[in-house]
Structures are given as structure tokens and as C-alpha cells.
């Protein structure tokens, strides 16, 4: 049965192998120890918090072992875990709490202020603090676990393949985040197929410095490394010096990052002096990868690959060998085993080899759709099970895929998806904004950033005021880096904003009436 208990299965096979190294404390955990922690947490969720199969548990935390305790407890309790973005505001989190029907929230002490602001916006049965509580009535995670240790009969049986493991919220073109329904089948298949397709090994050591709340942090490489029996080196956050020194100390062999991260690591002073002889290869995902970054790492003798995936289809959908990473520089490779890929035109017909079309994927790695959103599910998943990614790509004669761009107007800043509709919806709530449109423009460090074109209702409106307004409602990375005031937005006869024209005007340095 393809349930999602990857940790439990690995612990059964190699219990004494080192599974996790937590960089901030230096703690080292075997698979047996992590498995025991997950089992205790699962009992606590059901017997102490009273959560039942199918109930939703929110998780607001930086990278730490307790995050994994809760995540892997879901595999054996039937509770659906909902990881929350650590940069989200209380306003954004409240929507997810209400939409998911969340019953309980486990939170890191670093987010005590956010939790205080969240309380009046959304109802929850209980709050559980990993550190100092935000409120005297909040429960202690350690106390809850302690109360659950004595009861050996409360953990439900293993979940079924199509039972939901987690809801991963990703912003959508409607302007509000949508909950991607990730079943146990999808979690396990992604782990196994990545381990096989990327040829991971039991002696691989992989640092994770991307946030675990994101599909990339969990799907590459945490779960695949656990599936093969390797070791994860977990960072609490992104610190280039710490990361490079950890590469040396732990003899890391494979690692995943987004282009912005690899660029920042490349620019760090420690890059030139770090011993990378243990590295088998590095891989980039989350956004198109500039060739100069590949070439910079290859110049240091490091094999550098590029991958592709989405939260909705598993973050790992393509693979290539070491030799192909050089010969097919810029390609994302071939689709993984049992992953079907095709490119279609606007009518749904498959395009000829070499021509650009929308990338569609099908296989056991595809999600079940969007939580409580049948319209969005139907728009993305067709009747034959193909997921329409909205990304454009081409395929050469040898079956290698190359990403050409995006059909949607989503922008990717620092490897994180940013949807203009969400920002525009908030801008239009400002009483002095008559109209607004947000476009993505190139940025040397972040890949892309947002620029907001705003039609003001009064001369008193300023960019700083708009930035402050959005800063209270949206995560910092979503706030546009520039505000351009215009008299009117260009629109088609049907009223749609012509964003291509706005972007071209910005690139040409024209159209700024005031800024």
C-alpha cells in the first residue's frame, strides 16, 4: 500500500543510520530517533489535542526538528498538515485558516506577534507553542507530547494512498491562495521516483536551506533522501557563510536551490575557498536558470543541473545524467519514469518537435486538485488526467525539454511564485487607488520583481504610502519594488489590461509620469 510514511519505512530498514543533522545545535538524529519522535507526536495530536483523521493542523515554523515531527506525524495519524509561509502576514494566514477549516496551529516562538494578530481574524480550537507562548492559554508542544507518550493505542492505522497528507497553499490568478491537495500516494511516489530518476545514493548528504513549508524544501531533497537512506543537513535559514562551511564539514554531495540562492552563494566570499570535492552535483529549480550561473559553477569543477516541477505535480518531474547536464546545458532533461509530458497549442493539439507549446504532465505524481475549489481544479486538470502547467516549453529531437517562458503573467522572485492578481486586489482596496496593474520585470539578484502601475485618485498618494499599505497585508517579497503613477491603464476592447505594453514601457524607461 502506497501510504506516505516514508520515514517509518526507512527506519524499519536502516534504523541506526544518521537521518538528520540540525546545523544550529549540532544535534544528530538517527532514523530510529526521528521515527520515535514522529510516533509520539502522532499520539499527541490524536489523544491530547483530539484531532481526528482528516482534521487540518497548521504549522507555522522555521526549519527545525519539530517541524519534521509534525509533518511525519501526519503520515501515521491521518491528520492533514497545512504548512504556512513564514513570511505571510496575519491577514494572509487568516484566509488559509478559514479556507482549510484548520482546527489547531503549532507555531514557532519567532511568530508570536503574528499569532497574536491572527487570533481576532480566524477561529481555532487551540494554539500550540514550540517555544514561549504568545498567550498564557496556549499549549506547550513539549507538554502535549509528554501527555501523549503513555498512550499506545491512539494512533490510527496507516493511511490509504488517496487520503490527503497535506494542503500546500499556493497563490492563484484569482488573487487568493489555493490549497493544493497532496495525497499520500503523491508524497511517496515523488520520493521514490526522484531517488531513482536522480540516482540518489544511501551515502548522499544533502543540505536543506530552503524553507520546509515550501514544496521544494520537502520534495527536494528531504523526502527523496529519506527514501534512499541518506542524510539531511538542515539549516534554520539562509546564511551563505554557514552553508559553505557546512558543505565542507559534513561533506555534502548533492543540493537543490533556486537561481537566486545559487547566485548569492556564488557571490559570497567563501565560495572561492570552499572545498567542494565531495559534491557529486548541484541542481537548480523554481525558476529559469541563467547560463552564467551554470558556467560559474562548472568552472569550479562542479556538475550543475537544472530541474523543473510545480507544487501541483511534485517538485521533481524531469531528470538528466551528469554528462547530459553539460551537453544539454539549459535543458531541464527528460521526464521521470512513468511521468508523461506533452506540449500542446491553444486548441489542445500536440505541437511538432522543436515548437513551443504549453507543458502538460500526467502520472502518479499529480495532485488531486485544489481544496474546496472545483472550478480551479477543472481548469487545471482535464478529463484525461493531464495537468496544464501554464508554462511554455519546447522539446528537441532527443526528448529533452527546455522551458521557454510562462503563459500566465505570474512572476518568480527569488524562486517564489508571485501572482499579480493578488497584489492588485489589495491595491484596489486602498481608498486613493482608482486602478492598478502589476507586472514582472527583470532583476539582477531576484530574477524578477514586481512593478505596480497605479492610477491615483488624488495627488497626495505616494509610493511610500502604498508600500506601507501593502506591507501590512502581504508578505514582503510580494510588495512591488517600484510604483509608477499613470493617468490610465492600457486596455483591450474587452477591458483587459495590456500588461505587455506596460512592461515594455518600463523596460524602455518611458511612461513614468510620477514615481
Short mmCIF file of C-alpha atoms in Angstrom, two decimals:
data_model
loop_
_atom_site.label_atom_id
_atom_site.label_comp_id
_atom_site.label_asym_id
_atom_site.label_seq_id
_atom_site.Cartn_x
_atom_site.Cartn_y
_atom_site.Cartn_z
CA UNK A 1 0.00 0.00 0.00
CA UNK A 2 1.46 3.35 -1.08
CA UNK A 3 0.93 5.30 2.14
CA UNK A 4 3.08 8.36 2.89
CA UNK A 5 5.09 7.05 5.84
CA UNK A 6 8.48 7.31 4.15
CA UNK A 7 10.25 7.88 7.48
CA UNK A 8 8.66 4.84 9.11
CA UNK A 9 9.63 2.57 6.22
CA UNK A 10 13.21 3.81 6.15
CA UNK A 11 13.51 3.49 9.93
CA UNK A 12 12.44 -0.15 9.62
CA UNK A 13 15.26 -0.83 7.15
CA UNK A 14 18.19 1.25 8.48
CA UNK A 15 17.23 2.45 11.97
CA UNK A 16 20.72 3.40 13.15
CA UNK A 17 21.77 5.38 10.08
CA UNK A 18 22.10 9.16 10.61
CA UNK A 19 18.99 10.75 9.13
CA UNK A 20 19.26 14.39 10.21
CA UNK A 21 21.88 16.89 11.29
CA UNK A 22 20.46 20.14 12.66
CA UNK A 23 23.05 22.84 11.98
CA UNK A 24 22.11 25.46 14.65
CA UNK A 25 22.52 23.00 17.55
CA UNK A 26 24.75 20.32 16.04
CA UNK A 27 22.21 17.65 17.02
CA UNK A 28 22.30 14.38 15.07
CA UNK A 29 19.30 12.08 14.81
CA UNK A 30 19.15 8.50 13.59
CA UNK A 31 16.16 7.25 11.62
CA UNK A 32 15.05 5.35 14.71
CA UNK A 33 15.11 8.53 16.82
CA UNK A 34 13.21 10.62 14.26
CA UNK A 35 10.68 7.84 13.83
CA UNK A 36 10.08 7.66 17.58
CA UNK A 37 9.57 11.44 17.74
CA UNK A 38 7.04 11.27 14.89
CA UNK A 39 5.17 8.41 16.59
CA UNK A 40 4.99 10.32 19.89
CA UNK A 41 3.76 13.45 18.08
CA UNK A 42 1.11 11.44 16.22
CA UNK A 43 -0.26 10.12 19.52
CA UNK A 44 -0.25 13.62 20.99
CA UNK A 45 -2.21 15.02 18.05
CA UNK A 46 -4.94 12.41 18.37
CA UNK A 47 -5.13 11.64 22.09
CA UNK A 48 -4.24 15.04 23.59
CA UNK A 49 -5.38 17.59 21.00
CA UNK A 50 -8.29 15.40 19.94
CA UNK A 51 -7.59 15.71 16.21
CA UNK A 52 -9.17 13.04 14.04
CA UNK A 53 -8.40 11.61 10.63
CA UNK A 54 -8.96 14.37 8.08
CA UNK A 55 -8.68 17.27 10.54
CA UNK A 56 -6.32 20.06 9.48
CA UNK A 57 -3.28 21.07 11.54
CA UNK A 58 -1.48 24.34 10.75
CA UNK A 59 2.29 24.56 11.08
CA UNK A 60 3.96 27.98 11.26
CA UNK A 61 7.65 27.45 11.88
CA UNK A 62 11.18 27.97 10.65
CA UNK A 63 13.19 24.87 9.74
CA UNK A 64 13.68 22.78 12.89
CA UNK A 65 13.28 19.14 14.03
CA UNK A 66 9.84 19.84 15.50
CA UNK A 67 8.61 20.79 12.03
CA UNK A 68 9.52 17.30 10.89
CA UNK A 69 7.92 15.76 13.98
CA UNK A 70 4.58 17.27 12.96
CA UNK A 71 4.99 16.59 9.25
CA UNK A 72 5.83 12.91 9.67
CA UNK A 73 3.16 12.51 12.37
CA UNK A 74 0.61 13.19 9.63
CA UNK A 75 1.71 10.01 7.85
CA UNK A 76 0.50 7.83 10.71
CA UNK A 77 -2.29 9.85 12.32
CA UNK A 78 -4.49 10.72 9.35
CA UNK A 79 -4.28 14.40 10.29
CA UNK A 80 -3.78 16.70 7.31
CA UNK A 81 -0.87 19.06 7.88
CA UNK A 82 -1.00 22.61 6.46
CA UNK A 83 2.48 24.21 6.35
CA UNK A 84 2.24 28.00 6.44
CA UNK A 85 4.55 30.54 4.81
CA UNK A 86 6.81 32.13 7.39
CA UNK A 87 6.77 35.47 5.57
CA UNK A 88 2.99 35.68 5.37
CA UNK A 89 1.10 38.33 7.30
CA UNK A 90 -1.73 37.60 9.73
CA UNK A 91 -4.12 38.91 7.07
CA UNK A 92 -2.86 36.31 4.58
CA UNK A 93 -2.77 33.50 7.12
CA UNK A 94 -6.35 34.18 8.20
CA UNK A 95 -7.60 33.33 4.72
CA UNK A 96 -5.78 29.98 4.80
CA UNK A 97 -7.05 29.16 8.30
CA UNK A 98 -10.63 29.82 7.24
CA UNK A 99 -10.36 28.17 3.83
CA UNK A 100 -8.75 24.99 5.15
CA UNK A 101 -11.02 24.66 8.15
CA UNK A 102 -7.94 24.39 10.34
CA UNK A 103 -8.58 23.20 13.92
CA UNK A 104 -5.18 23.69 15.57
CA UNK A 105 -1.99 25.66 14.95
CA UNK A 106 1.54 24.73 16.02
CA UNK A 107 3.78 27.78 15.91
CA UNK A 108 7.41 28.80 16.37
CA UNK A 109 8.13 31.44 19.02
CA UNK A 110 9.55 33.70 16.33
CA UNK A 111 5.97 34.22 15.10
CA UNK A 112 4.35 35.08 18.42
CA UNK A 113 3.42 38.58 17.21
CA UNK A 114 1.89 37.18 14.02
CA UNK A 115 -0.14 34.68 16.03
CA UNK A 116 -1.41 37.45 18.32
CA UNK A 117 -2.56 39.41 15.27
CA UNK A 118 -4.15 36.29 13.79
CA UNK A 119 -6.37 35.46 16.79
CA UNK A 120 -9.14 38.03 16.16
CA UNK A 121 -9.14 37.24 12.42
CA UNK A 122 -9.73 33.46 12.49
CA UNK A 123 -11.07 30.90 14.94
CA UNK A 124 -9.00 27.90 16.03
CA UNK A 125 -9.65 25.25 18.66
CA UNK A 126 -6.15 25.54 20.08
CA UNK A 127 -2.71 27.09 19.65
CA UNK A 128 0.41 25.05 20.45
CA UNK A 129 3.71 26.86 21.06
CA UNK A 130 7.08 25.32 20.20
CA UNK A 131 8.77 27.97 22.37
CA UNK A 132 7.48 30.72 24.66
CA UNK A 133 3.72 31.00 24.11
CA UNK A 134 2.13 34.10 22.59
CA UNK A 135 -0.72 33.78 25.08
CA UNK A 136 -0.83 32.21 28.59
CA UNK A 137 -3.65 29.91 27.47
CA UNK A 138 -1.64 28.41 24.60
CA UNK A 139 -0.45 24.83 24.99
CA UNK A 140 3.20 23.81 25.12
CA UNK A 141 4.32 21.43 22.36
CA UNK A 142 6.61 19.57 24.75
CA UNK A 143 3.83 19.22 27.34
CA UNK A 144 1.43 17.96 24.71
CA UNK A 145 3.97 15.38 23.53
CA UNK A 146 4.68 14.32 27.11
CA UNK A 147 0.98 13.70 27.74
CA UNK A 148 0.79 11.58 24.60
CA UNK A 149 3.73 9.31 25.34
CA UNK A 150 1.90 6.95 27.66
CA UNK A 151 -1.00 6.12 25.34
CA UNK A 152 -0.01 3.44 22.85
CA UNK A 153 -3.42 2.82 21.38
CA UNK A 154 -4.48 6.16 19.91
CA UNK A 155 -2.52 6.28 16.67
CA UNK A 156 -4.78 5.31 13.71
CA UNK A 157 -3.72 2.72 11.19
CA UNK A 158 -1.71 3.65 8.12
CA UNK A 159 -3.50 5.93 5.69
CA UNK A 160 -4.74 4.96 2.25
CA UNK A 161 -2.95 6.15 -0.90
CA UNK A 162 -5.64 8.69 -1.84
CA UNK A 163 -6.07 10.08 1.70
CA UNK A 164 -4.81 13.65 1.93
CA UNK A 165 -1.40 14.08 3.52
CA UNK A 166 -1.14 17.85 3.37
CA UNK A 167 -2.54 21.04 1.89
CA UNK A 168 0.14 23.21 0.30
CA UNK A 169 -1.21 26.68 -0.35
CA UNK A 170 -0.04 28.43 -3.47
CA UNK A 171 -1.28 31.78 -4.76
CA UNK A 172 -3.53 31.77 -7.78
CA UNK A 173 -4.67 34.06 -10.53
CA UNK A 174 -7.89 34.74 -8.63
CA UNK A 175 -5.83 36.71 -6.12
CA UNK A 176 -6.16 34.33 -3.15
CA UNK A 177 -4.01 31.29 -2.27
CA UNK A 178 -5.40 27.88 -3.23
CA UNK A 179 -4.82 24.71 -1.23
CA UNK A 180 -3.16 22.03 -3.35
CA UNK A 181 -4.50 18.64 -2.23
CA UNK A 182 -1.47 16.37 -1.83
CA UNK A 183 -2.38 12.71 -1.17
CA UNK A 184 -0.12 10.09 0.43
CA UNK A 185 0.34 8.49 -2.99
CA UNK A 186 1.83 11.67 -4.38
CA UNK A 187 4.25 12.18 -1.47
CA UNK A 188 5.63 8.66 -1.68
CA UNK A 189 5.80 8.48 -5.46
CA UNK A 190 7.68 11.76 -5.64
CA UNK A 191 10.19 10.49 -3.07
CA UNK A 192 10.79 7.13 -4.76
CA UNK A 193 10.83 8.40 -8.33
CA UNK A 194 13.21 11.25 -7.51
CA UNK A 195 15.59 8.89 -5.72
CA UNK A 196 15.59 6.62 -8.78
CA UNK A 197 15.48 9.24 -11.53
CA UNK A 198 18.14 11.46 -9.99
CA UNK A 199 20.20 8.42 -8.97
CA UNK A 200 20.47 9.35 -5.32
CA UNK A 201 22.51 7.08 -3.04
CA UNK A 202 22.44 5.96 0.59
CA UNK A 203 25.74 7.78 1.16
CA UNK A 204 24.38 11.09 -0.14
CA UNK A 205 24.44 14.03 2.26
CA UNK A 206 22.19 16.91 1.28
CA UNK A 207 21.89 20.35 2.91
CA UNK A 208 18.39 21.86 3.06
CA UNK A 209 18.48 25.64 3.40
CA UNK A 210 15.21 26.38 1.63
CA UNK A 211 12.08 26.66 3.83
CA UNK A 212 10.38 23.38 4.68
CA UNK A 213 6.92 24.93 4.35
CA UNK A 214 7.56 25.09 0.60
CA UNK A 215 7.03 22.05 -1.63
CA UNK A 216 10.66 22.32 -2.77
CA UNK A 217 12.01 22.03 0.76
CA UNK A 218 10.04 18.85 1.39
CA UNK A 219 10.17 17.26 -2.05
CA UNK A 220 13.79 18.02 -2.87
CA UNK A 221 15.61 16.59 -1.22
CA UNK A 222 14.23 15.76 2.21
CA UNK A 223 11.76 13.01 1.29
CA UNK A 224 13.83 11.51 -1.57
CA UNK A 225 16.96 11.42 0.63
CA UNK A 226 14.98 9.74 3.41
CA UNK A 227 13.58 7.24 0.89
CA UNK A 228 17.08 6.17 -0.18
CA UNK A 229 18.53 6.29 3.36
CA UNK A 230 20.86 9.27 3.07
CA UNK A 231 21.43 12.18 5.45
CA UNK A 232 19.78 15.61 5.52
CA UNK A 233 21.71 18.58 6.92
CA UNK A 234 19.05 21.05 7.99
CA UNK A 235 19.69 24.79 8.19
CA UNK A 236 17.31 27.06 10.08
CA UNK A 237 17.63 29.72 7.37
CA UNK A 238 19.80 31.07 4.59
CA UNK A 239 23.32 32.10 5.61
CA UNK A 240 25.89 31.78 2.77
CA UNK A 241 28.91 31.54 5.05
CA UNK A 242 27.28 28.89 7.22
CA UNK A 243 26.13 26.94 4.16
CA UNK A 244 29.56 26.79 2.53
CA UNK A 245 31.26 25.83 5.77
CA UNK A 246 28.65 23.11 6.27
CA UNK A 247 29.35 21.77 2.77
CA UNK A 248 32.93 21.21 3.89
CA UNK A 249 32.27 19.94 7.41
CA UNK A 250 29.51 17.46 6.52
CA UNK A 251 30.97 16.53 3.11
CA UNK A 252 27.73 17.32 1.30
CA UNK A 253 27.22 15.54 -2.01
CA UNK A 254 24.01 16.88 -3.63
CA UNK A 255 21.98 20.04 -3.10
CA UNK A 256 18.99 21.90 -4.52
CA UNK A 257 18.44 25.65 -4.64
CA UNK A 258 16.68 28.29 -6.70
CA UNK A 259 18.65 30.53 -9.10
CA UNK A 260 18.68 33.46 -6.66
CA UNK A 261 20.19 31.29 -3.93
CA UNK A 262 22.89 29.90 -6.22
CA UNK A 263 23.73 33.43 -7.35
CA UNK A 264 24.01 34.71 -3.76
CA UNK A 265 26.12 31.71 -2.75
CA UNK A 266 28.34 32.25 -5.79
CA UNK A 267 28.88 35.89 -4.79
CA UNK A 268 29.76 35.04 -1.18
CA UNK A 269 33.48 35.43 -0.31
CA UNK A 270 33.60 31.83 0.96
CA UNK A 271 32.71 30.41 -2.46
CA UNK A 272 36.23 30.71 -3.81
CA UNK A 273 37.84 28.96 -0.83
CA UNK A 274 35.30 26.21 -0.12
CA UNK A 275 36.38 22.61 -0.68
CA UNK A 276 33.69 21.19 -2.97
CA UNK A 277 35.45 17.90 -3.71
CA UNK A 278 32.66 15.92 -2.01
CA UNK A 279 29.94 17.35 -4.28
CA UNK A 280 28.56 14.98 -6.92
CA UNK A 281 26.27 17.63 -8.40
CA UNK A 282 24.11 20.66 -7.66
CA UNK A 283 20.70 21.36 -9.14
CA UNK A 284 18.55 24.45 -9.59
CA UNK A 285 14.77 24.70 -9.79
CA UNK A 286 11.90 27.08 -9.14
CA UNK A 287 12.69 29.49 -11.99
CA UNK A 288 14.58 29.64 -15.29
CA UNK A 289 18.32 29.34 -14.64
CA UNK A 290 20.69 31.89 -16.26
CA UNK A 291 23.52 30.18 -18.13
CA UNK A 292 26.18 32.34 -16.47
CA UNK A 293 25.39 30.69 -13.12
CA UNK A 294 25.80 27.20 -14.61
CA UNK A 295 29.09 28.23 -16.18
CA UNK A 296 30.42 29.77 -12.96
CA UNK A 297 29.94 26.53 -11.02
CA UNK A 298 31.17 24.37 -13.87
CA UNK A 299 34.34 26.48 -13.93
CA UNK A 300 34.94 25.28 -10.36
CA UNK A 301 34.59 21.69 -11.45
CA UNK A 302 31.04 21.28 -10.09
CA UNK A 303 28.40 19.48 -12.12
CA UNK A 304 25.36 21.76 -12.30
CA UNK A 305 21.91 20.62 -13.42
CA UNK A 306 18.52 22.24 -13.87
CA UNK A 307 15.19 20.74 -12.78
CA UNK A 308 11.51 21.53 -13.10
CA UNK A 309 8.40 20.95 -11.06
CA UNK A 310 5.31 22.52 -9.54
CA UNK A 311 3.60 22.14 -6.19
CA UNK A 312 0.65 20.57 -8.04
CA UNK A 313 2.67 17.88 -9.83
CA UNK A 314 5.51 17.21 -7.42
CA UNK A 315 8.57 19.37 -7.46
CA UNK A 316 10.65 16.85 -9.41
CA UNK A 317 9.34 15.91 -12.85
CA UNK A 318 12.47 15.76 -15.03
CA UNK A 319 15.99 14.38 -14.79
CA UNK A 320 19.27 14.19 -16.68
CA UNK A 321 22.60 12.45 -16.29
CA UNK A 322 25.86 14.18 -15.38
CA UNK A 323 27.05 14.07 -18.98
CA UNK A 324 23.78 15.46 -20.30
CA UNK A 325 23.98 18.41 -17.91
CA UNK A 326 26.96 19.62 -19.96
CA UNK A 327 25.84 18.51 -23.40
CA UNK A 328 22.31 19.84 -22.95
CA UNK A 329 23.10 22.96 -20.96
CA UNK A 330 19.91 24.89 -20.21
CA UNK A 331 17.62 21.87 -20.53
CA UNK A 332 15.51 20.50 -17.68
CA UNK A 333 16.09 16.99 -19.05
CA UNK A 334 13.65 14.19 -19.81
CA UNK A 335 10.51 13.40 -17.84
CA UNK A 336 10.95 10.97 -14.95
CA UNK A 337 9.82 7.34 -15.15
CA UNK A 338 6.04 6.98 -15.51
CA UNK A 339 5.77 10.76 -15.94
CA UNK A 340 4.03 11.63 -19.18
CA UNK A 341 4.79 15.02 -20.70
CA UNK A 342 3.37 16.70 -23.77
CA UNK A 343 3.30 20.18 -25.32
CA UNK A 344 0.02 21.49 -26.73
CA UNK A 345 -1.22 24.55 -28.56
CA UNK A 346 -4.27 26.68 -27.67
CA UNK A 347 -6.60 24.05 -29.17
CA UNK A 348 -5.04 21.20 -27.19
CA UNK A 349 -3.23 19.65 -30.15
CA UNK A 350 0.31 18.36 -29.63
CA UNK A 351 2.85 20.69 -31.24
CA UNK A 352 5.64 19.43 -33.53
CA UNK A 353 9.14 18.75 -32.21
CA UNK A 354 11.06 21.97 -31.64
CA UNK A 355 7.97 24.19 -31.40
CA UNK A 356 6.80 25.87 -28.22
CA UNK A 357 3.61 24.75 -26.50
CA UNK A 358 2.04 24.56 -23.07
CA UNK A 359 3.62 21.88 -20.90
CA UNK A 360 1.14 19.29 -19.63
CA UNK A 361 2.02 16.47 -17.22
CA UNK A 362 0.30 13.25 -16.18
CA UNK A 363 1.20 10.47 -13.77
CA UNK A 364 1.03 9.22 -10.17
CA UNK A 365 2.85 12.35 -9.00
CA UNK A 366 -0.08 14.67 -9.81
CA UNK A 367 -2.18 16.20 -7.03
CA UNK A 368 -5.93 15.73 -6.55
CA UNK A 369 -6.72 19.36 -7.37
CA UNK A 370 -7.49 22.37 -5.20
CA UNK A 371 -9.20 22.26 -1.82
CA UNK A 372 -12.83 23.44 -1.94
CA UNK A 373 -12.27 24.84 -5.41
CA UNK A 374 -13.78 22.61 -8.12
CA UNK A 375 -13.61 25.34 -10.76
CA UNK A 376 -9.86 25.81 -10.34
CA UNK A 377 -9.41 22.02 -10.30
CA UNK A 378 -11.34 21.61 -13.54
CA UNK A 379 -9.35 24.41 -15.18
CA UNK A 380 -6.01 22.75 -14.36
CA UNK A 381 -6.80 19.02 -14.51
CA UNK A 382 -8.56 17.86 -17.66
CA UNK A 383 -10.80 14.80 -18.02
CA UNK A 384 -7.87 12.62 -19.09
CA UNK A 385 -5.79 13.44 -16.02
CA UNK A 386 -3.40 15.90 -17.68
CA UNK A 387 -2.30 18.83 -15.51
CA UNK A 388 -1.93 22.03 -17.53
CA UNK A 389 1.04 23.88 -16.04
CA UNK A 390 0.60 27.23 -17.79
CA UNK A 391 4.32 27.14 -18.65
CA UNK A 392 5.61 27.14 -22.20
CA UNK A 393 8.35 24.76 -23.32
CA UNK A 394 9.86 23.07 -26.32
CA UNK A 395 11.21 19.55 -26.82
CA UNK A 396 14.09 18.61 -29.09
CA UNK A 397 14.55 15.51 -31.24
CA UNK A 398 16.15 13.58 -28.36
CA UNK A 399 13.30 14.18 -25.93
CA UNK A 400 14.98 16.92 -23.86
CA UNK A 401 12.70 19.71 -22.66
CA UNK A 402 13.56 23.41 -22.46
CA UNK A 403 11.39 25.94 -20.62
CA UNK A 404 10.55 28.85 -22.90
CA UNK A 405 8.56 31.06 -20.56
CA UNK A 406 5.18 31.32 -18.84
CA UNK A 407 1.79 31.61 -20.40
CA UNK A 408 0.35 33.18 -17.31
CA UNK A 409 1.50 36.55 -16.04
CA UNK A 410 2.89 35.07 -12.83
CA UNK A 411 6.35 36.31 -11.92
CA UNK A 412 9.02 34.39 -9.99
CA UNK A 413 11.01 36.43 -7.49
CA UNK A 414 13.85 34.64 -5.75
CA UNK A 415 12.38 31.30 -6.76
CA UNK A 416 9.00 32.13 -5.18
CA UNK A 417 5.81 32.44 -7.23
CA UNK A 418 4.20 35.88 -7.07
CA UNK A 419 0.81 36.41 -8.66
CA UNK A 420 -0.02 39.99 -9.72
CA UNK A 421 -3.77 39.47 -9.25
CA UNK A 422 -3.29 39.01 -5.51
CA UNK A 423 -1.31 42.27 -5.23
CA UNK A 424 -3.72 44.14 -7.49
CA UNK A 425 -6.68 43.02 -5.38
CA UNK A 426 -5.07 44.52 -2.28
CA UNK A 427 -4.01 47.72 -4.05
CA UNK A 428 -7.57 48.35 -5.16
CA UNK A 429 -8.68 48.28 -1.52
CA UNK A 430 -6.70 51.48 -0.92
CA UNK A 431 -9.17 54.39 -0.95
CA UNK A 432 -6.86 56.56 -3.05
CA UNK A 433 -6.25 53.97 -5.80
CA UNK A 434 -8.57 54.07 -8.79
CA UNK A 435 -6.91 51.36 -10.86
CA UNK A 436 -3.79 49.20 -10.69
CA UNK A 437 -1.83 46.56 -12.58
CA UNK A 438 1.33 44.70 -11.57
CA UNK A 439 3.91 43.29 -13.99
CA UNK A 440 7.17 41.42 -13.53
CA UNK A 441 10.42 42.96 -14.69
CA UNK A 442 13.98 41.56 -14.73
CA UNK A 443 16.14 41.96 -11.62
CA UNK A 444 19.82 41.09 -11.28
CA UNK A 445 19.52 39.37 -7.89
CA UNK A 446 15.92 38.15 -7.60
CA UNK A 447 15.35 37.16 -11.22
CA UNK A 448 12.14 39.16 -11.34
CA UNK A 449 10.43 41.77 -9.17
CA UNK A 450 7.05 43.43 -9.38
CA UNK A 451 6.34 46.92 -10.65
CA UNK A 452 2.92 48.39 -9.90
CA UNK A 453 1.27 50.80 -12.34
CA UNK A 454 -1.24 52.81 -10.34
CA UNK A 455 -3.96 55.27 -11.31
CA UNK A 456 -4.29 57.53 -8.24
CA UNK A 457 -7.45 59.28 -7.12
CA UNK A 458 -5.51 62.19 -5.59
CA UNK A 459 -2.12 63.86 -5.89
CA UNK A 460 -1.36 63.19 -2.23
CA UNK A 461 -0.78 59.48 -2.83
CA UNK A 462 2.87 58.43 -2.61
CA UNK A 463 4.85 55.23 -3.34
CA UNK A 464 5.89 55.00 0.32
CA UNK A 465 2.25 55.10 1.42
CA UNK A 466 1.34 52.29 -0.98
CA UNK A 467 4.33 50.20 0.10
CA UNK A 468 3.36 50.64 3.75
CA UNK A 469 -0.26 49.73 3.00
CA UNK A 470 0.71 46.53 1.21
CA UNK A 471 3.34 45.72 3.83
CA UNK A 472 0.57 45.29 6.39
CA UNK A 473 -1.38 42.92 4.15
CA UNK A 474 1.15 40.97 2.09
CA UNK A 475 4.45 39.20 2.61
CA UNK A 476 7.42 41.48 1.94
CA UNK A 477 8.53 39.65 -1.20
CA UNK A 478 5.15 40.34 -2.83
CA UNK A 479 5.30 44.11 -2.34
CA UNK A 480 6.29 45.74 -5.67
CA UNK A 481 9.77 47.25 -5.75
CA UNK A 482 8.54 50.25 -7.70
CA UNK A 483 5.27 52.18 -8.08
CA UNK A 484 4.61 54.03 -11.33
CA UNK A 485 1.73 56.53 -11.34
CA UNK A 486 -0.16 56.82 -14.65
CA UNK A 487 -3.28 58.61 -15.85
CA UNK A 488 -4.85 55.41 -17.21
CA UNK A 489 -4.02 51.78 -17.90
CA UNK A 490 -3.97 50.49 -21.49
CA UNK A 491 -6.86 48.08 -22.00
CA UNK A 492 -8.32 45.97 -24.80
CA UNK A 493 -11.84 46.41 -26.11
CA UNK A 494 -12.91 43.75 -23.60
CA UNK A 495 -11.41 45.72 -20.71
CA UNK A 496 -8.34 43.54 -20.13
CA UNK A 497 -5.16 45.39 -19.16
CA UNK A 498 -2.45 45.11 -21.81
CA UNK A 499 0.35 44.19 -19.43
CA UNK A 500 2.85 43.56 -22.20
CA UNK A 501 2.65 47.24 -23.12
CA UNK A 502 3.24 48.31 -19.52
CA UNK A 503 6.25 46.06 -19.21
CA UNK A 504 7.73 47.32 -22.48
CA UNK A 505 7.24 50.94 -21.40
CA UNK A 506 9.03 50.23 -18.14
CA UNK A 507 11.91 48.46 -19.90
CA UNK A 508 12.26 51.38 -22.28
CA UNK A 509 12.38 53.81 -19.36
CA UNK A 510 9.23 55.54 -20.54
CA UNK A 511 5.73 56.05 -19.20
CA UNK A 512 6.72 57.18 -15.70
CA UNK A 513 4.51 60.17 -15.04
CA UNK A 514 5.48 60.28 -11.36
CA UNK A 515 7.38 57.93 -9.10
#
